[in-house]
Coordinates of N, CA and C in Angstrom, one line a residue:
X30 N 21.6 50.4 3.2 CA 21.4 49.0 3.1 C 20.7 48.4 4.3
X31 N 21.1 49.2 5.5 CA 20.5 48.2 6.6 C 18.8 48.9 6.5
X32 N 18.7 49.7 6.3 CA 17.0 50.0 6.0 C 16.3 49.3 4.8
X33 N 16.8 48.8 3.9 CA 16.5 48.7 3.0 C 16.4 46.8 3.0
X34 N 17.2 46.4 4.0 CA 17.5 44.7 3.9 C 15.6 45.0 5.6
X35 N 15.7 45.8 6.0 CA 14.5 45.8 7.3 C 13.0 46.1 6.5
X36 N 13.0 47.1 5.5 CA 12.1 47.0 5.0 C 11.1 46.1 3.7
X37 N 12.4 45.7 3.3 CA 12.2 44.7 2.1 C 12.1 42.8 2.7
X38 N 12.8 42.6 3.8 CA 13.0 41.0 3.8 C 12.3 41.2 5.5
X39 N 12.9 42.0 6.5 CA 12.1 41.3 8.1 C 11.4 42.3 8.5
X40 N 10.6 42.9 8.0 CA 9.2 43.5 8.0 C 8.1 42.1 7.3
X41 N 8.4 42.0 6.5 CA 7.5 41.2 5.8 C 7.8 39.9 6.2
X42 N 8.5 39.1 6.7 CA 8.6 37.8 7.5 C 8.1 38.1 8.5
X43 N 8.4 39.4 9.2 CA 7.9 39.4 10.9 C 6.5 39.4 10.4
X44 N 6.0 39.8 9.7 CA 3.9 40.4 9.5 C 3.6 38.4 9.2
X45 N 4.5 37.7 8.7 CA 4.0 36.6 7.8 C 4.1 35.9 9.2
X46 N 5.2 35.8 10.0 CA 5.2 35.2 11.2 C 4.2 35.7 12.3
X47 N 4.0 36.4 12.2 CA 2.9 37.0 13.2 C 1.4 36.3 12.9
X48 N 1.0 36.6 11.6 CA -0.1 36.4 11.0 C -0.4 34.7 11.2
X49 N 0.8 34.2 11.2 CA 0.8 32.7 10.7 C 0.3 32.2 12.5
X50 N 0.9 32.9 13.6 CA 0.8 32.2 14.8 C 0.0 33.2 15.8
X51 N -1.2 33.6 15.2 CA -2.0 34.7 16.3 C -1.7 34.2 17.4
X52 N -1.8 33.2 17.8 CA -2.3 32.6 19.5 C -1.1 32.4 20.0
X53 N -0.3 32.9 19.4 CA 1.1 32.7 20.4 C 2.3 33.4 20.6
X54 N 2.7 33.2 21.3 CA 3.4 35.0 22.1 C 4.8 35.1 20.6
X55 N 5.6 36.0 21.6 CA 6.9 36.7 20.5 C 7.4 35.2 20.5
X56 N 7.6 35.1 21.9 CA 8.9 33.6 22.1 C 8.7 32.6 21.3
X57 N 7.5 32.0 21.4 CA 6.4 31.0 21.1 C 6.9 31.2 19.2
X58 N 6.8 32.4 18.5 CA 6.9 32.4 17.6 C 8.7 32.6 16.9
X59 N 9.1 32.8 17.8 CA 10.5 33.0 17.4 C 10.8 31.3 17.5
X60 N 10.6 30.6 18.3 CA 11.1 29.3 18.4 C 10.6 28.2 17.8
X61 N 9.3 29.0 16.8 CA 8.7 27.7 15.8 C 9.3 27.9 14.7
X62 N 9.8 29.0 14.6 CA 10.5 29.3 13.1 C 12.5 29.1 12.9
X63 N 12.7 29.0 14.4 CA 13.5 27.9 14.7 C 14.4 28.8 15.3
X64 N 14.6 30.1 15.8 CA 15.2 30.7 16.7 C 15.5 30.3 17.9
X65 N 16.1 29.7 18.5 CA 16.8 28.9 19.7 C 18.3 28.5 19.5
X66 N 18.5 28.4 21.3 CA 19.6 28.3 21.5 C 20.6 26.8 20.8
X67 N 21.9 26.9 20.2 CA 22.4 26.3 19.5 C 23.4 25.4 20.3
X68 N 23.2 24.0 20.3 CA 23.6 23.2 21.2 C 25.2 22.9 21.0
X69 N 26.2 22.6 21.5 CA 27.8 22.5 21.7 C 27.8 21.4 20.4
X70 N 27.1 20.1 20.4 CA 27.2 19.0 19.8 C 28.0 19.3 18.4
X71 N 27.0 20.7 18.3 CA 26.8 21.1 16.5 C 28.3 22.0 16.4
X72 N 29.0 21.8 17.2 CA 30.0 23.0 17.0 C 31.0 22.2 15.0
X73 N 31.6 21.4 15.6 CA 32.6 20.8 14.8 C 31.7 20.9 13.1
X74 N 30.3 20.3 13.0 CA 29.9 20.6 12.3 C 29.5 21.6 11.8
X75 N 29.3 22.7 12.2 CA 28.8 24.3 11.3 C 30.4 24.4 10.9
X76 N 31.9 24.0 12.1 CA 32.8 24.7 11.4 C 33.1 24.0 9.7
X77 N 32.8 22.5 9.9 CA 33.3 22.1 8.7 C 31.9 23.0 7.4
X78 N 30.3 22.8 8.0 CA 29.5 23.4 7.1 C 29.7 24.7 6.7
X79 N 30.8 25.2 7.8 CA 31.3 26.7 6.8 C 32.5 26.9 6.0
X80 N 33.5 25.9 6.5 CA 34.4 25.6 5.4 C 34.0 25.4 3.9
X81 N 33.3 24.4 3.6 CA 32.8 24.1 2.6 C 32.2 24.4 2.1
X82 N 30.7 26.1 2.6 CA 30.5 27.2 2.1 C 31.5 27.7 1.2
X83 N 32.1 28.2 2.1 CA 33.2 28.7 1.8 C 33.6 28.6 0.8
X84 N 34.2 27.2 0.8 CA 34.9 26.4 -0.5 C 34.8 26.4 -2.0
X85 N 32.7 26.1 -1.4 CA 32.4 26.1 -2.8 C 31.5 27.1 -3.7
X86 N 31.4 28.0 -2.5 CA 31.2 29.5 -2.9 C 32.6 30.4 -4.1
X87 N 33.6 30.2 -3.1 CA 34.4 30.3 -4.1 C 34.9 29.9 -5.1
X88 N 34.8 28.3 -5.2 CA 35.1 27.7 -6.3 C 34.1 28.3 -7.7
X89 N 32.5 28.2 -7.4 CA 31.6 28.7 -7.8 C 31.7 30.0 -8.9
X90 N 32.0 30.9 -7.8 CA 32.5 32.0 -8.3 C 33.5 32.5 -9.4
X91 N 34.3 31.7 -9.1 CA 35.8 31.4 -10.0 C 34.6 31.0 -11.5
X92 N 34.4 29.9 -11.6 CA 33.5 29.2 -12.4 C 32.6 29.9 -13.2
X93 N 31.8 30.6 -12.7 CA 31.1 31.3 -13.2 C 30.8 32.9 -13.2
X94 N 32.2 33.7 -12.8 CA 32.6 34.4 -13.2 C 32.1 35.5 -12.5
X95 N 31.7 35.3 -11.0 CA 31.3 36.1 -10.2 C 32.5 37.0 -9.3
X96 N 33.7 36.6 -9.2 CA 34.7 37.0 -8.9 C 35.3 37.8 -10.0
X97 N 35.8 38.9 -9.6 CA 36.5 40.1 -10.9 C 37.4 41.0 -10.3
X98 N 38.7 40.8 -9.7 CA 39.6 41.2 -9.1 C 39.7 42.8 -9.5
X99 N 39.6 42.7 -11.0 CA 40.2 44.1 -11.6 C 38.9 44.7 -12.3
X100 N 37.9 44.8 -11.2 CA 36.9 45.7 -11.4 C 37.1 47.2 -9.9
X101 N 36.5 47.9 -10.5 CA 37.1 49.3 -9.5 C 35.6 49.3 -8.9
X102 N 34.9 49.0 -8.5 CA 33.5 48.7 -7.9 C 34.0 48.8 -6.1
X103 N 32.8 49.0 -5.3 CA 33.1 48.7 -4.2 C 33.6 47.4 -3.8
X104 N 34.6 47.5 -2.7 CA 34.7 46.2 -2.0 C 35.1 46.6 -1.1
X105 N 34.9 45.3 0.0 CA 34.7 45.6 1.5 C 36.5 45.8 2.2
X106 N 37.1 44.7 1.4 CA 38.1 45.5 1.8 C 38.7 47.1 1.5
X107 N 38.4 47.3 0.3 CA 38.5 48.9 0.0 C 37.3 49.6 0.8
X108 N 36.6 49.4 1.3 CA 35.9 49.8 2.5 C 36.9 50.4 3.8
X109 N 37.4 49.1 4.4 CA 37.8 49.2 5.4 C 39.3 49.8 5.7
X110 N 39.7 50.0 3.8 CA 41.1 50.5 4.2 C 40.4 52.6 3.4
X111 N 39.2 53.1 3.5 CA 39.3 54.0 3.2 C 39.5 55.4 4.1
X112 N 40.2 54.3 5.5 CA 40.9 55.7 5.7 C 42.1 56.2 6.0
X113 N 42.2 55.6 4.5 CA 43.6 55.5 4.4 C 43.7 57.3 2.9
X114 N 42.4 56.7 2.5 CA 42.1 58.2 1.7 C 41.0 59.3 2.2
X115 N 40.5 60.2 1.5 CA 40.0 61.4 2.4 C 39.0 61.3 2.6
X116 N 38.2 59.9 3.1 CA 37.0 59.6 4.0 C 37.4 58.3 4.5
X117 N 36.3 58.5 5.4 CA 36.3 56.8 6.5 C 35.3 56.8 6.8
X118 N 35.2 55.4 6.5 CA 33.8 54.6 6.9 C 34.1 54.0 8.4
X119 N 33.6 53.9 9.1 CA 33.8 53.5 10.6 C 33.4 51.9 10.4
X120 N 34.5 51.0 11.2 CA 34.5 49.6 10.7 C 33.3 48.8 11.6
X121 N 32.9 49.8 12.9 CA 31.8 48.7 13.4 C 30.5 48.9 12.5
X122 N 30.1 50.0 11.5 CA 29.3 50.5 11.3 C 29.1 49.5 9.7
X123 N 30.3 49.2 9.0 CA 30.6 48.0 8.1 C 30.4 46.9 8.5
X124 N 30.9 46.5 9.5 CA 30.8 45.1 10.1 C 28.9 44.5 10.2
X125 N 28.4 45.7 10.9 CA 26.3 45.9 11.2 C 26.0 45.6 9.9
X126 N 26.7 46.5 9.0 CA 25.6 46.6 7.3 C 26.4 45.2 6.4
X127 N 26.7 44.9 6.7 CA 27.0 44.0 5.7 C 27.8 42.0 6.3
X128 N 27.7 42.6 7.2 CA 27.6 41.1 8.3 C 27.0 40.7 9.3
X129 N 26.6 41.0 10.2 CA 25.9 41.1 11.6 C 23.8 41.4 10.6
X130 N 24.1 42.5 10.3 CA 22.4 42.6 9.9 C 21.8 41.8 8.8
X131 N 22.6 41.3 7.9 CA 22.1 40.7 6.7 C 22.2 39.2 7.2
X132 N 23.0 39.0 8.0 CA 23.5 37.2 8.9 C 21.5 37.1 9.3
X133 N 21.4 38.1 10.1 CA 20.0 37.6 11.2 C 18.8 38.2 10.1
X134 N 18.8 38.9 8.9 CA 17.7 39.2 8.7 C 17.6 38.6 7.4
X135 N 18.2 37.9 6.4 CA 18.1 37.1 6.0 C 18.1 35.7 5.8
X136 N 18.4 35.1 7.5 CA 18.1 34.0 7.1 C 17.0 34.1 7.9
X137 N 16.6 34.4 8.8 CA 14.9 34.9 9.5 C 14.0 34.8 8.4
X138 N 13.9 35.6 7.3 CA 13.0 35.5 6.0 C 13.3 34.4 5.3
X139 N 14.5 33.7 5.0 CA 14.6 33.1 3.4 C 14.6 31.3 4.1
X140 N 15.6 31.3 5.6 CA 15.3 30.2 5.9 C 14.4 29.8 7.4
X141 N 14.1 31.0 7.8 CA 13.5 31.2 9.1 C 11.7 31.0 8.6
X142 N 11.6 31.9 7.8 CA 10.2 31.7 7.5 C 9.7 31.1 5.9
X143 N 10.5 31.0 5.2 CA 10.1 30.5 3.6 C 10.7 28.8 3.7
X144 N 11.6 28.8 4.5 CA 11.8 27.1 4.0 C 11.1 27.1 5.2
X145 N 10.6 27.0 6.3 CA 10.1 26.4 7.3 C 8.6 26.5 6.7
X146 N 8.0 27.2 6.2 CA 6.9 27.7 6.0 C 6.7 26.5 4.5
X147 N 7.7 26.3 4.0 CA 7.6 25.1 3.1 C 7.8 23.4 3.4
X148 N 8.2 23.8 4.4 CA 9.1 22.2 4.5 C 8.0 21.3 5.2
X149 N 7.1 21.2 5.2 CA 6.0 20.9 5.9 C 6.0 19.1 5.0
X150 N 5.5 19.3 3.8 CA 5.1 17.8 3.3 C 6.2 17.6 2.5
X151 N 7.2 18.1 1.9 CA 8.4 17.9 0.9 C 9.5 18.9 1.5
X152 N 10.3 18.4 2.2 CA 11.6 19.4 2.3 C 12.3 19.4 1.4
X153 N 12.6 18.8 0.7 CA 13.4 18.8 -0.3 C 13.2 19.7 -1.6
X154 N 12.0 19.6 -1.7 CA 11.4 20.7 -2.5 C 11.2 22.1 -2.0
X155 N 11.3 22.3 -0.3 CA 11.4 23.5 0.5 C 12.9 23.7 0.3
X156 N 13.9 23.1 0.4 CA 15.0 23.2 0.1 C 15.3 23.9 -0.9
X157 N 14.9 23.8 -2.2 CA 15.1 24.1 -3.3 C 14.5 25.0 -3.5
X158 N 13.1 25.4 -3.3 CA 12.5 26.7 -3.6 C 13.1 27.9 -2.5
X159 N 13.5 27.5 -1.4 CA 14.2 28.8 -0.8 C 15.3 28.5 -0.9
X160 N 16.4 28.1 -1.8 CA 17.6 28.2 -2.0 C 17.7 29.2 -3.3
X161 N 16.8 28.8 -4.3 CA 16.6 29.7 -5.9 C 16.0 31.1 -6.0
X162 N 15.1 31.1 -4.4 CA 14.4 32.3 -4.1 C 15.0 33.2 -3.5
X163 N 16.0 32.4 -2.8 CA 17.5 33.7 -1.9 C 18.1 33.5 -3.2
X164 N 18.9 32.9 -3.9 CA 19.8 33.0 -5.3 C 19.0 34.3 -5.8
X165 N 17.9 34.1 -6.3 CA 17.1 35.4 -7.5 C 17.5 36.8 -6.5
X166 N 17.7 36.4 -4.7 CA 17.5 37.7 -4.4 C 18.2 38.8 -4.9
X167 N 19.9 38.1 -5.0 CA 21.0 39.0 -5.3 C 21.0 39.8 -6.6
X168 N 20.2 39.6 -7.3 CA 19.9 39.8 -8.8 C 21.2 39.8 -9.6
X169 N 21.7 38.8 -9.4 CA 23.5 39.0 -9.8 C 23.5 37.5 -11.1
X170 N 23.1 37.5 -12.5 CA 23.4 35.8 -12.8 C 25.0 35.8 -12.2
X171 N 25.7 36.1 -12.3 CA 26.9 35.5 -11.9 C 26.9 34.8 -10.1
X172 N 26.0 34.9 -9.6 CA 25.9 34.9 -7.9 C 25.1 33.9 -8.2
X173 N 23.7 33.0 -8.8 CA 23.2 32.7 -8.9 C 23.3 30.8 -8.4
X174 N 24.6 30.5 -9.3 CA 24.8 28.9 -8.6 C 25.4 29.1 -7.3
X175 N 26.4 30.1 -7.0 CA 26.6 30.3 -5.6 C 26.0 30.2 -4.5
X176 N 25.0 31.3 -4.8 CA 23.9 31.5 -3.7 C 22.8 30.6 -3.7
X177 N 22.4 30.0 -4.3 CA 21.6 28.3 -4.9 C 22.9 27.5 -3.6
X178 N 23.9 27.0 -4.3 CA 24.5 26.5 -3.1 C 24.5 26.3 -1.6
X179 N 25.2 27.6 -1.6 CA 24.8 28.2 0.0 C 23.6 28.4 0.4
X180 N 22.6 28.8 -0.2 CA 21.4 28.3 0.4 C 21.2 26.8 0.8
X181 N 21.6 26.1 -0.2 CA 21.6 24.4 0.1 C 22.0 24.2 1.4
X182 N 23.0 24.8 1.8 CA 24.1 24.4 2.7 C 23.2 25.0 4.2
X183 N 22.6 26.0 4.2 CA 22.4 26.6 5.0 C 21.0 25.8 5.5
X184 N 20.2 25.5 4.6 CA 18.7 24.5 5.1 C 19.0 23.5 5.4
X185 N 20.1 22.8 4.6 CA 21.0 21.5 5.6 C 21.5 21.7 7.1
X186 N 22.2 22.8 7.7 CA 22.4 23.2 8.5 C 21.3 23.4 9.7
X187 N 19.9 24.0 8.8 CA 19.1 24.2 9.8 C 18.6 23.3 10.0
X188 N 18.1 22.0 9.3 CA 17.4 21.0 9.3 C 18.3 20.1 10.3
X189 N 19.5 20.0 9.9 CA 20.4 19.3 11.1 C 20.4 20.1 12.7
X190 N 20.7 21.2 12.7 CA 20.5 21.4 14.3 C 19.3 22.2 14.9
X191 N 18.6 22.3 13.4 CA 17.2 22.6 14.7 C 17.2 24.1 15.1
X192 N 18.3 24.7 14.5 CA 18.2 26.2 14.8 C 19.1 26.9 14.1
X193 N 18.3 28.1 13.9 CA 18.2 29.1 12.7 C 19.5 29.6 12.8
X194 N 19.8 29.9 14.4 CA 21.5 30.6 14.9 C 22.4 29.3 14.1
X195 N 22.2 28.6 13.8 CA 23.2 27.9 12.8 C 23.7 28.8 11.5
X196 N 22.6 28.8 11.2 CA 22.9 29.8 9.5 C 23.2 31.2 9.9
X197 N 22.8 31.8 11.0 CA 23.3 33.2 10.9 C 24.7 33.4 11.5

């Protein structure tokens, strides 16, 4: 997964970021695309804008049937209790593939470079086209209003503090 989230989504932002800012260094380009330090102000608000991910992720889910308790499929909790049976997955090595790497290299592409790369004359319309374009990513219709959502939530986020470390 973590080769596959590096070669498919921040390979191809980093070449589009690069491309887009020849005349300006790494920094220069990480901080136009909104990589910078995340100011105290914004604390209270990311926690309530992750509550309310949260909230309505799940609610979402319930709704449209993205949640399925009594499927035997992977899950992360059955992940992290597998060694309890005759293999183990190492928990820092879960935590990288499926939290920590997908956090910074998904929103680098979907809101680091695709809504910023949009939001130029209509954000609102940049809003929406990288909210439905992360949604299509998961290829899941059941994920689909969810991740539409949370994308919402997350360009609100960035557009309010100015930095990308919000969303990740």
């Amino acid at each position: 997964p973590i080769i596959a989230q590096i070669l498919i989504l921040l390979l191809p932002a980093y070449v589009f970021t690069v491309l887009s800012f020849p005349q300006a260094s790494t920094a220069e380009q990480m901080r136009e695309i909104g990589i910078r330090r995340l100011r105290a102000e914004y604390l209270f608000f990311l926690i309530f804008t992750a509550f309310f991910a949260i909230s309505t992720s799940f609610a979402l889910n319930m709704i449209f049937g993205g949640v399925n308790t009594a499927a035997k499929g992977f899950t992360i909790l059955g992940a992290f209790r597998a060694g309890e049976q005759e293999f183990s997955i190492s928990s820092p090595y879960l935590i990288a593939t499926y939290a920590l790497i997908p956090a910074f290299v998904e929103e680098f592409a979907f809101r680091g470079v695709i809504y910023r790369s949009l939001s130029g004359a209509r954000s609102h319309s940049a809003l929406i086209i990288s909210s439905v374009i992360y949604a299509l990513f998961f290829f899941s219709p059941a994920q689909i209003p969810e991740a539409i959502a949370v994308g919402v939530l997350l360009c609100f986020a960035l557009r309010t503090t100015g930095s990308l470390v919000s969303c990740m």
